[in-house]
mmCIF file of C-alpha atoms in Angstrom:
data_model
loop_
_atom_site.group_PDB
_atom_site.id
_atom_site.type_symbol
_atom_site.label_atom_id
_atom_site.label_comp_id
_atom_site.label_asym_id
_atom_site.label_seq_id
_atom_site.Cartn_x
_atom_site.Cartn_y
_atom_site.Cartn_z
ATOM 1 C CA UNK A 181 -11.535 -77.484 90.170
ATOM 2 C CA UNK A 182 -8.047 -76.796 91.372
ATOM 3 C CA UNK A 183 -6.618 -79.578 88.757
ATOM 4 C CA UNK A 184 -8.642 -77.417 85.980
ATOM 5 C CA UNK A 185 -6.799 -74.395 87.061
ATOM 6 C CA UNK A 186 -3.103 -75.194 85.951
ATOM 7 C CA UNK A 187 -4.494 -76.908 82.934
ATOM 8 C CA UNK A 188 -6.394 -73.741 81.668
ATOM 9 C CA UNK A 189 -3.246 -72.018 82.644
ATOM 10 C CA UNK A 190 -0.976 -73.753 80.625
ATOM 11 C CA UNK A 191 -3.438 -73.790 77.711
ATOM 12 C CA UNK A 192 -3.284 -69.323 78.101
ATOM 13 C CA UNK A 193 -0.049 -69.593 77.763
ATOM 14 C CA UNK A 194 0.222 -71.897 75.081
ATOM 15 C CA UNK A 195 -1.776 -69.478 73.391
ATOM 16 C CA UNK A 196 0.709 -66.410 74.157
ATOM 17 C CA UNK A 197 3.348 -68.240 73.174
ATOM 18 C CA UNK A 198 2.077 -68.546 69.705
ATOM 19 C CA UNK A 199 4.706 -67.817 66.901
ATOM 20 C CA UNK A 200 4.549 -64.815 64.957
ATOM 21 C CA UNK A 201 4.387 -65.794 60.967
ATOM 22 C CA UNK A 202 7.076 -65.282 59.566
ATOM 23 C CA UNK A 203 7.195 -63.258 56.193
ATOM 24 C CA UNK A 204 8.823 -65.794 53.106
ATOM 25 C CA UNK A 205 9.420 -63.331 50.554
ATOM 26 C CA UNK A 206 11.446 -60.701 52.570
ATOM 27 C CA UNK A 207 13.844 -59.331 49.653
ATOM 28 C CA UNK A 208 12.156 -56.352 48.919
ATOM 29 C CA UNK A 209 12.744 -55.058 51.890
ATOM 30 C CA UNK A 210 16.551 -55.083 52.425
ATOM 31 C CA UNK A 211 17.429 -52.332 50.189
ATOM 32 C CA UNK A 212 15.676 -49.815 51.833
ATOM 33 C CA UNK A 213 16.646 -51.101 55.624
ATOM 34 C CA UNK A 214 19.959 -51.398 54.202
ATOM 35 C CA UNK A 215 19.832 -47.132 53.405
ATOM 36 C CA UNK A 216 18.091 -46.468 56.808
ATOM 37 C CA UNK A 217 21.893 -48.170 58.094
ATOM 38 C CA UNK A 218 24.368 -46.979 55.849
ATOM 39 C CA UNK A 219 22.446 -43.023 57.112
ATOM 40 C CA UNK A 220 23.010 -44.129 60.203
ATOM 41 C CA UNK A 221 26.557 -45.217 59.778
ATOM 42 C CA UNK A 222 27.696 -41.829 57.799
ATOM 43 C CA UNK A 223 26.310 -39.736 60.827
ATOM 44 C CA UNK A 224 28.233 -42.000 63.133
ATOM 45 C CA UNK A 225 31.473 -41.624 61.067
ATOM 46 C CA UNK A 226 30.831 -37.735 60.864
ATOM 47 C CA UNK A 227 30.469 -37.607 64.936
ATOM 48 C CA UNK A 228 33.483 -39.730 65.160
ATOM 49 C CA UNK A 229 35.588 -37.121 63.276
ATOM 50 C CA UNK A 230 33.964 -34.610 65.164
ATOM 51 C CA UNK A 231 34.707 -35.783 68.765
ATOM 52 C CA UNK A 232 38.481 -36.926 67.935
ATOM 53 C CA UNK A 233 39.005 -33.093 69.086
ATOM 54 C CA UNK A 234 38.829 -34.843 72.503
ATOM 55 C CA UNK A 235 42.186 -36.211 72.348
ATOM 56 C CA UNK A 236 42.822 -32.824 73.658
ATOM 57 C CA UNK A 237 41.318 -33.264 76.906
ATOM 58 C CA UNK A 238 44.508 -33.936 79.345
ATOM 59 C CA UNK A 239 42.195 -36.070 81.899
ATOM 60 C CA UNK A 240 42.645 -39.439 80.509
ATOM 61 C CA UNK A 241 39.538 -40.814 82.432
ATOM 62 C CA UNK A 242 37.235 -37.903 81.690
ATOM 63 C CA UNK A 243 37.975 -38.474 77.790
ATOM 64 C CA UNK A 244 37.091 -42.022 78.573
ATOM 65 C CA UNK A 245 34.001 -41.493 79.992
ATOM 66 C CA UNK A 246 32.834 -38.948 77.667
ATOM 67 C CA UNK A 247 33.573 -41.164 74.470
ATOM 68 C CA UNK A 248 32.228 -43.406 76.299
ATOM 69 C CA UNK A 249 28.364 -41.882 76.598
ATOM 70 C CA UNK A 250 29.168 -41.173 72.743
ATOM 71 C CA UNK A 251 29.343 -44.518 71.644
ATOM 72 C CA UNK A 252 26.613 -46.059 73.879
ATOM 73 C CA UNK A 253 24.498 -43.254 72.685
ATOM 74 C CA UNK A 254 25.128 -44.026 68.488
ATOM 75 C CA UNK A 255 24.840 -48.176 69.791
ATOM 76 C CA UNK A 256 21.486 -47.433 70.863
ATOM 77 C CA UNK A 257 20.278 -45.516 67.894
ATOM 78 C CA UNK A 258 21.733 -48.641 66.380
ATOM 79 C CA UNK A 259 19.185 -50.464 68.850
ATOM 80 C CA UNK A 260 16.140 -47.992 68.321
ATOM 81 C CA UNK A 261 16.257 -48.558 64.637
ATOM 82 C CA UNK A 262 16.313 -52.396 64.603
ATOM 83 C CA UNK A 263 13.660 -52.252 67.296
ATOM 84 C CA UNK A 264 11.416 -49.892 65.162
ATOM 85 C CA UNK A 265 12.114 -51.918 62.517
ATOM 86 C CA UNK A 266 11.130 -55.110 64.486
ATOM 87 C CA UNK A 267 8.098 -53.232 66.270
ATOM 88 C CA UNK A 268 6.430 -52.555 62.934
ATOM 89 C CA UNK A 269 7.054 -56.234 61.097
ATOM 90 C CA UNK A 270 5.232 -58.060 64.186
ATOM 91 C CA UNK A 271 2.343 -56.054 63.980
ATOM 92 C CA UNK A 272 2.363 -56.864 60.538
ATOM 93 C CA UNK A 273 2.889 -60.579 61.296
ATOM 94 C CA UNK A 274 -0.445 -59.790 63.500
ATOM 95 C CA UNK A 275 -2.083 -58.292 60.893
ATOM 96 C CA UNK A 276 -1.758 -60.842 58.489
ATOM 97 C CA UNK A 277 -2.950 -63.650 60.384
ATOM 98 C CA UNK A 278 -6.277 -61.664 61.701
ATOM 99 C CA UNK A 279 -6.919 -61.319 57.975
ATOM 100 C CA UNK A 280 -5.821 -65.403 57.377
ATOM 101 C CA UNK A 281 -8.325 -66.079 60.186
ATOM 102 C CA UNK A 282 -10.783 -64.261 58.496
ATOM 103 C CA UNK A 283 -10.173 -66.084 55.313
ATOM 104 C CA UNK A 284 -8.755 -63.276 53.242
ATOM 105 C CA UNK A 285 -5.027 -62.791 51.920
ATOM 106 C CA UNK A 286 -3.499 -59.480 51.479
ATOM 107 C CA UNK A 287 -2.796 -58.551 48.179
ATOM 108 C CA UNK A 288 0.927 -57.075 48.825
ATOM 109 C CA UNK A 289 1.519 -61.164 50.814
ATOM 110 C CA UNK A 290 3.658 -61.099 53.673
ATOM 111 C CA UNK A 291 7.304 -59.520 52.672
ATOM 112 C CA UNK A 292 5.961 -56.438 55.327
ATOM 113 C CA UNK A 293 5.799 -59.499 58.481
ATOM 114 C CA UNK A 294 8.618 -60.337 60.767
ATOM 115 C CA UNK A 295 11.484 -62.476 59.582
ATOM 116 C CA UNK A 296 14.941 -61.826 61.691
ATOM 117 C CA UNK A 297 16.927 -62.800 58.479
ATOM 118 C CA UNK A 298 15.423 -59.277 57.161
ATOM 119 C CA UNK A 299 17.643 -57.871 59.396
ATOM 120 C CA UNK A 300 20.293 -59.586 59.480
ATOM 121 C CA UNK A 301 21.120 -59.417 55.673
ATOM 122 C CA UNK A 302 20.469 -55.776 55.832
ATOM 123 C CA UNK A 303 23.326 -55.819 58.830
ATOM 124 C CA UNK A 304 25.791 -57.580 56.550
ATOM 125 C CA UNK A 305 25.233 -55.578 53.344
ATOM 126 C CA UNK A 306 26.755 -52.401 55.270
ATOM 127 C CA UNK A 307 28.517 -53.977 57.672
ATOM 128 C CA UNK A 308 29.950 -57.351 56.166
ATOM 129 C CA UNK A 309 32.788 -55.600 53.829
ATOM 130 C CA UNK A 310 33.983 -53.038 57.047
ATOM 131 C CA UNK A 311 34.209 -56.571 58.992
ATOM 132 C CA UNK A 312 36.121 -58.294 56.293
ATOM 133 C CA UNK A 313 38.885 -55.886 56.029
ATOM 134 C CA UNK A 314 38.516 -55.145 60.071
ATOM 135 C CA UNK A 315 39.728 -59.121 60.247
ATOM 136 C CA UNK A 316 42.714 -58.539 57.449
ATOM 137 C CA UNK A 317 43.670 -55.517 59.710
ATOM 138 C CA UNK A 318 43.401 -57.322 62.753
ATOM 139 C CA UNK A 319 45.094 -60.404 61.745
ATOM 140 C CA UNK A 320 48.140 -58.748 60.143
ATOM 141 C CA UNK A 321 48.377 -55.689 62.937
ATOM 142 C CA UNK A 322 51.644 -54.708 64.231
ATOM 143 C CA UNK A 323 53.016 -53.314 66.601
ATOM 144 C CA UNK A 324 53.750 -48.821 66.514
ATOM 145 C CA UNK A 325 57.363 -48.169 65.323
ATOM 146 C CA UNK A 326 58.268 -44.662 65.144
ATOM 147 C CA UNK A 327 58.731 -43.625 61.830
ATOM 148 C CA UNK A 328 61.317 -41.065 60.191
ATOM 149 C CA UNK A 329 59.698 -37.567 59.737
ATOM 150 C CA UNK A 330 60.338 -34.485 57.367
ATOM 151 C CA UNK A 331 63.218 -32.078 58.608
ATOM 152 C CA UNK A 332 62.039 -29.014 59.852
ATOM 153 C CA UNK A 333 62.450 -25.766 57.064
ATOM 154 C CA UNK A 334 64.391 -24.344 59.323
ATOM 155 C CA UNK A 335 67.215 -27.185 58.890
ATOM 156 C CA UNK A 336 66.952 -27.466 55.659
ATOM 157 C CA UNK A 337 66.690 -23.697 54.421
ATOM 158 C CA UNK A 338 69.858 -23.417 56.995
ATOM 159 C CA UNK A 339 71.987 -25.919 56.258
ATOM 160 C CA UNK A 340 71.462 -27.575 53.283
ATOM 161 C CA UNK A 341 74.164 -26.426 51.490
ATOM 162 C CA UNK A 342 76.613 -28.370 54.275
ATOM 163 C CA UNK A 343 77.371 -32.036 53.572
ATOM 164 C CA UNK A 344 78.958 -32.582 57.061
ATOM 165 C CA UNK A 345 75.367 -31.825 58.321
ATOM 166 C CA UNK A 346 72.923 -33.190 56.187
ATOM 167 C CA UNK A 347 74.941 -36.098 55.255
ATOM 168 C CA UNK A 348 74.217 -37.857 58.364
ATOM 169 C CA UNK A 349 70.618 -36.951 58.314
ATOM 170 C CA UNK A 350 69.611 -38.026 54.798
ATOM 171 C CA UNK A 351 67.268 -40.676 55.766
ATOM 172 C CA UNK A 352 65.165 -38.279 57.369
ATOM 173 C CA UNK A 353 64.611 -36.177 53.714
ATOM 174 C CA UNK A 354 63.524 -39.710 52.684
ATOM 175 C CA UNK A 355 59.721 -39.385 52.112
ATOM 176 C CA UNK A 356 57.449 -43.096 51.900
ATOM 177 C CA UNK A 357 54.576 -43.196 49.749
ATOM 178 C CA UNK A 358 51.157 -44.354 51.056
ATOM 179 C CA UNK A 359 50.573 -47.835 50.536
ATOM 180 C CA UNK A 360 47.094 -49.447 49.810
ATOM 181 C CA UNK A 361 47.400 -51.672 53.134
ATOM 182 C CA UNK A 362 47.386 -48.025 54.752
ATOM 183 C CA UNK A 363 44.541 -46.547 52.891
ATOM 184 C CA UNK A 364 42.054 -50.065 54.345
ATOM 185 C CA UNK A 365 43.613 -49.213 57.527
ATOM 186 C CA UNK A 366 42.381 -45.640 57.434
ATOM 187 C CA UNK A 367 39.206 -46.835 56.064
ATOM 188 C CA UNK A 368 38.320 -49.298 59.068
ATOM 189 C CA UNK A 369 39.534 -46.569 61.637
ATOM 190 C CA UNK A 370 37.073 -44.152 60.147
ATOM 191 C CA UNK A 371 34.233 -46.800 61.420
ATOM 192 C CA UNK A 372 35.817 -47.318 64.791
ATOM 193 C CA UNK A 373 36.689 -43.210 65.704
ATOM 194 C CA UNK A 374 34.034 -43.408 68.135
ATOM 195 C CA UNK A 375 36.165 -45.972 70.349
ATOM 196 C CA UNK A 376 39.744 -44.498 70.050
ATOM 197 C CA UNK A 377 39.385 -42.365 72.541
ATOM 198 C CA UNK A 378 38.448 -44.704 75.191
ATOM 199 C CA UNK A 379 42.584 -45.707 74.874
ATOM 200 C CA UNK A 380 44.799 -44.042 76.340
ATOM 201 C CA UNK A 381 47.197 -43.416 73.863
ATOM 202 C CA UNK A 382 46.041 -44.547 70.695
ATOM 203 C CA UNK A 383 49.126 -43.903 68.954
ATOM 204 C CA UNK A 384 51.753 -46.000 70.896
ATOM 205 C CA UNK A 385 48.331 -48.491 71.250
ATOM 206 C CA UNK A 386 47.609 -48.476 67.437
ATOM 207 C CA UNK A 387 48.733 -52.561 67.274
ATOM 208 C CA UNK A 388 45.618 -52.524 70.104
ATOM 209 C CA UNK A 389 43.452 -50.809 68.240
ATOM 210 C CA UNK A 390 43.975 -52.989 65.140
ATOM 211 C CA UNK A 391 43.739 -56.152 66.560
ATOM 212 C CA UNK A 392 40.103 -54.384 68.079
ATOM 213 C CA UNK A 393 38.821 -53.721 65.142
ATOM 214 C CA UNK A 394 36.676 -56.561 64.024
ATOM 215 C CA UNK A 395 35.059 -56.518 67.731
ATOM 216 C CA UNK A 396 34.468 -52.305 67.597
ATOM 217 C CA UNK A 397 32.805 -52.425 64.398
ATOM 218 C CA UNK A 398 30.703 -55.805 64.989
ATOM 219 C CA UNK A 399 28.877 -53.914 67.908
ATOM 220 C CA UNK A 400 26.639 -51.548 65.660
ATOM 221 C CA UNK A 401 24.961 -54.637 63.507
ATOM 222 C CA UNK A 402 25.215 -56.569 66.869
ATOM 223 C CA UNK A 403 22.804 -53.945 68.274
ATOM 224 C CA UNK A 404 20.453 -53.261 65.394
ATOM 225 C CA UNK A 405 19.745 -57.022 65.197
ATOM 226 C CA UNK A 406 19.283 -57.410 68.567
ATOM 227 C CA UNK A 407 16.588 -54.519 68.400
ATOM 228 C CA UNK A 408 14.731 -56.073 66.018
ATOM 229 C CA UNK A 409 14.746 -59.078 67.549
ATOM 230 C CA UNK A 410 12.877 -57.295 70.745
ATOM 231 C CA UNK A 411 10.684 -56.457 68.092
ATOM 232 C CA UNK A 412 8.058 -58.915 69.159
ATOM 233 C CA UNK A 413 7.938 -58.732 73.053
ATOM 234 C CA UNK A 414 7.753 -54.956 72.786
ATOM 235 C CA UNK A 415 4.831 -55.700 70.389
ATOM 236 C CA UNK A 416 3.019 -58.063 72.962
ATOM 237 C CA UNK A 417 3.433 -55.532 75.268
ATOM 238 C CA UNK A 418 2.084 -52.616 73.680
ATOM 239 C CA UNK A 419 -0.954 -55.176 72.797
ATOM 240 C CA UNK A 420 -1.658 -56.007 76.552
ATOM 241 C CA UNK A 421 -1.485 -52.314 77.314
ATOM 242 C CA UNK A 422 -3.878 -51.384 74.443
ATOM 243 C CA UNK A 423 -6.205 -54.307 75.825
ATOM 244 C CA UNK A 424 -5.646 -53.044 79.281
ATOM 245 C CA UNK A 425 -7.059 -49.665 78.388
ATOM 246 C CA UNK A 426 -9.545 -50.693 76.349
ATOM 247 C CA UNK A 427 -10.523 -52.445 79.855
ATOM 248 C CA UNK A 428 -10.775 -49.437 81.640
ATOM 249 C CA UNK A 429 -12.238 -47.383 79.102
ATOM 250 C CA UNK A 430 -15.429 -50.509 79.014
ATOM 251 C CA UNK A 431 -15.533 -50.105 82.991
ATOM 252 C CA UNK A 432 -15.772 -46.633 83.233
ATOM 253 C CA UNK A 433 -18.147 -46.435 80.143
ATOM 254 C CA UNK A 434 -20.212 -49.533 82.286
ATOM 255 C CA UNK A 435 -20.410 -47.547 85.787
ATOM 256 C CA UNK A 436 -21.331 -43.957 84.287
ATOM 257 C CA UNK A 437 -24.076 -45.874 81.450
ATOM 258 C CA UNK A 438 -25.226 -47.857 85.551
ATOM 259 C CA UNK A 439 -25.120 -44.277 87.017
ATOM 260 C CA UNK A 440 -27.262 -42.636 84.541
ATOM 261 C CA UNK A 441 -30.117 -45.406 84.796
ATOM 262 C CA UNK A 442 -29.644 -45.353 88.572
ATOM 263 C CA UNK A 443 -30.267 -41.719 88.344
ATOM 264 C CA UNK A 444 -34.053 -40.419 87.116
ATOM 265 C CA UNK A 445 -34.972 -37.742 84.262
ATOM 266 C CA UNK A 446 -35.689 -35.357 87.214
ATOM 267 C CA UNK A 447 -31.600 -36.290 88.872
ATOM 268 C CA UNK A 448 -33.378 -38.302 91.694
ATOM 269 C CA UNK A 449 -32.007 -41.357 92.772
ATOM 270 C CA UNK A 450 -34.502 -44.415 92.240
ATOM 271 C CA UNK A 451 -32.473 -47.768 92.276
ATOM 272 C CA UNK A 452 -35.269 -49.024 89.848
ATOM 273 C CA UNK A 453 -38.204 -48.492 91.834
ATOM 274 C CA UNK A 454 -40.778 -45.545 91.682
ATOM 275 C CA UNK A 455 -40.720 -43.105 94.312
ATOM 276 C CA UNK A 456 -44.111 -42.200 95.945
ATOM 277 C CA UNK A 457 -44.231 -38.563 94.753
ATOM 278 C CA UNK A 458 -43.493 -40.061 91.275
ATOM 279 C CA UNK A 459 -46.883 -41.867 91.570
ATOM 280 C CA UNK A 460 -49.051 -39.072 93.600
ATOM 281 C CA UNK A 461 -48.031 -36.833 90.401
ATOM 282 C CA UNK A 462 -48.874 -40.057 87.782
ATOM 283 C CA UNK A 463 -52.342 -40.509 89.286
ATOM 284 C CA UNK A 464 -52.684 -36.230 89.569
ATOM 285 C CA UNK A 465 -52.153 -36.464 85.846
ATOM 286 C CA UNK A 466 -54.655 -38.942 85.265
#
């Protein structure tokens, strides 16, 4: 008997350990978790422009922390989603191979069941181009150079009329157009504004920042990939609670249907045997 034990052990969890099916015609589906993330990303770009105001703070370490809590905060609503996502493709996966065992097929087939590459291809429809210029950025970052700025009005308004003055400071009144390198460097900050903050001067730390960039902006489909990919065990355990309730609910259903029959029409107890009054009355009646 004890040799039987660890055998039917290993056989249970042979039988937990059971692969999910895995959907094969998953396509469909990418467009739409593809929208859910590029929602997702605008409201994280929108919060980023909002909480630049922090630069303001003077307290380098209380910015910190507070952009900090922001951007674990928008990471794990990257998380949630991909785990939502994940949550409702395994019970799918489930619920197509109840209906296999069965012997039925679903008419829509299996594109709703789990498949990780679902996610991932959604992650690199929104996220591959960001990470693509992120790398040019970061591989051709430099380091800050201060840069010649407009003369104030009041110079110019003052004395720009004298030679002897403004001679000397011509190359300030020189004005640089905006290049396209600058416009894909704006473009990847926009995605990484909730991160800036946690440096400590971000302008004199702008090389930094660049060379960052491809690791800042790989954490958000980093964490909606690894949510759906939790998927599963959070599904398994929301089945053993649901079959641990269902347990409860059977016992307690067991010991009131055991109390009723232990308990007589007339609310005496009888523990299955007649009492003698019962039978004085029977034999009255007769």
């Amino acid at each position: 008997m004890t040799q039987n034990k660890p055998a039917a052990k290993k056989q249970n969890a042979q039988k937990k350990r059971k692969p999910l099916h895995r959907a094969s015609r998953w396509g469909r589906q990418v467009p739409s978790m593809a929208l859910k993330l590029v929602g997702i990303t605008v409201a994280t770009v929108v919060l980023g422009l909002m909480f630049s105001a922090l630069q303001s703070i003077g307290s380098y370490w209380l910015r910190a922390a507070i952009s900090l809590l922001i951007a674990v905060g928008l990471l794990l609503i990257h998380f949630s989603e991909g785990l939502s996502k994940g949550l409702a493709d395994a019970q799918a996966s489930r619920a197509y191979e109840r209906a296999l065992h069965v012997g039925q097929t679903p008419s829509e087939g299996d594109s709703g069941c789990y498949q990780p590459l679902k996610a991932l291809c959604a992650a690199l429809c929104v996220y591959g181009l960001p990470l693509l210029l992120a790398g040019f950025i970061s591989a051709t970052a430099r380091e800050y150079t201060y840069t010649l700025q407009d003369l104030p009005a009041w110079l110019t308004s003052g004395y720009g009329t004298r030679s002897d003055v403004m001679a000397p400071l011509a190359a300030y009144a020189q004005q640089a157009g905006v290049s396209a390198y600058e416009i894909l460097r704006m473009l990847v900050r926009l995605m990484e504004l909730i991160f800036i903050n946690l440096f400590r001067n971000p302008l004199t730390m702008s090389g930094a920042i660049d060379r960052l960039s491809p690791l800042m902006i790989a954490t958000y489909p980093v964490a909606y990939v690894l949510g759906y990919l939790r998927g599963p065990a959070h599904s398994a355990k929301e089945a053993a609670m649901n079959r641990k309730a269902k347990k409860v609910a059977v016992r307690k259903a067991q010991k009131s249907h055991l109390a009723q029959e232990l308990v007589g029409s007339g609310g005496d107890v009888h523990y299955g045997h007649k009492t003698q009054n019962e039978q004085k009355k029977r034999k009255e009646l007769i």
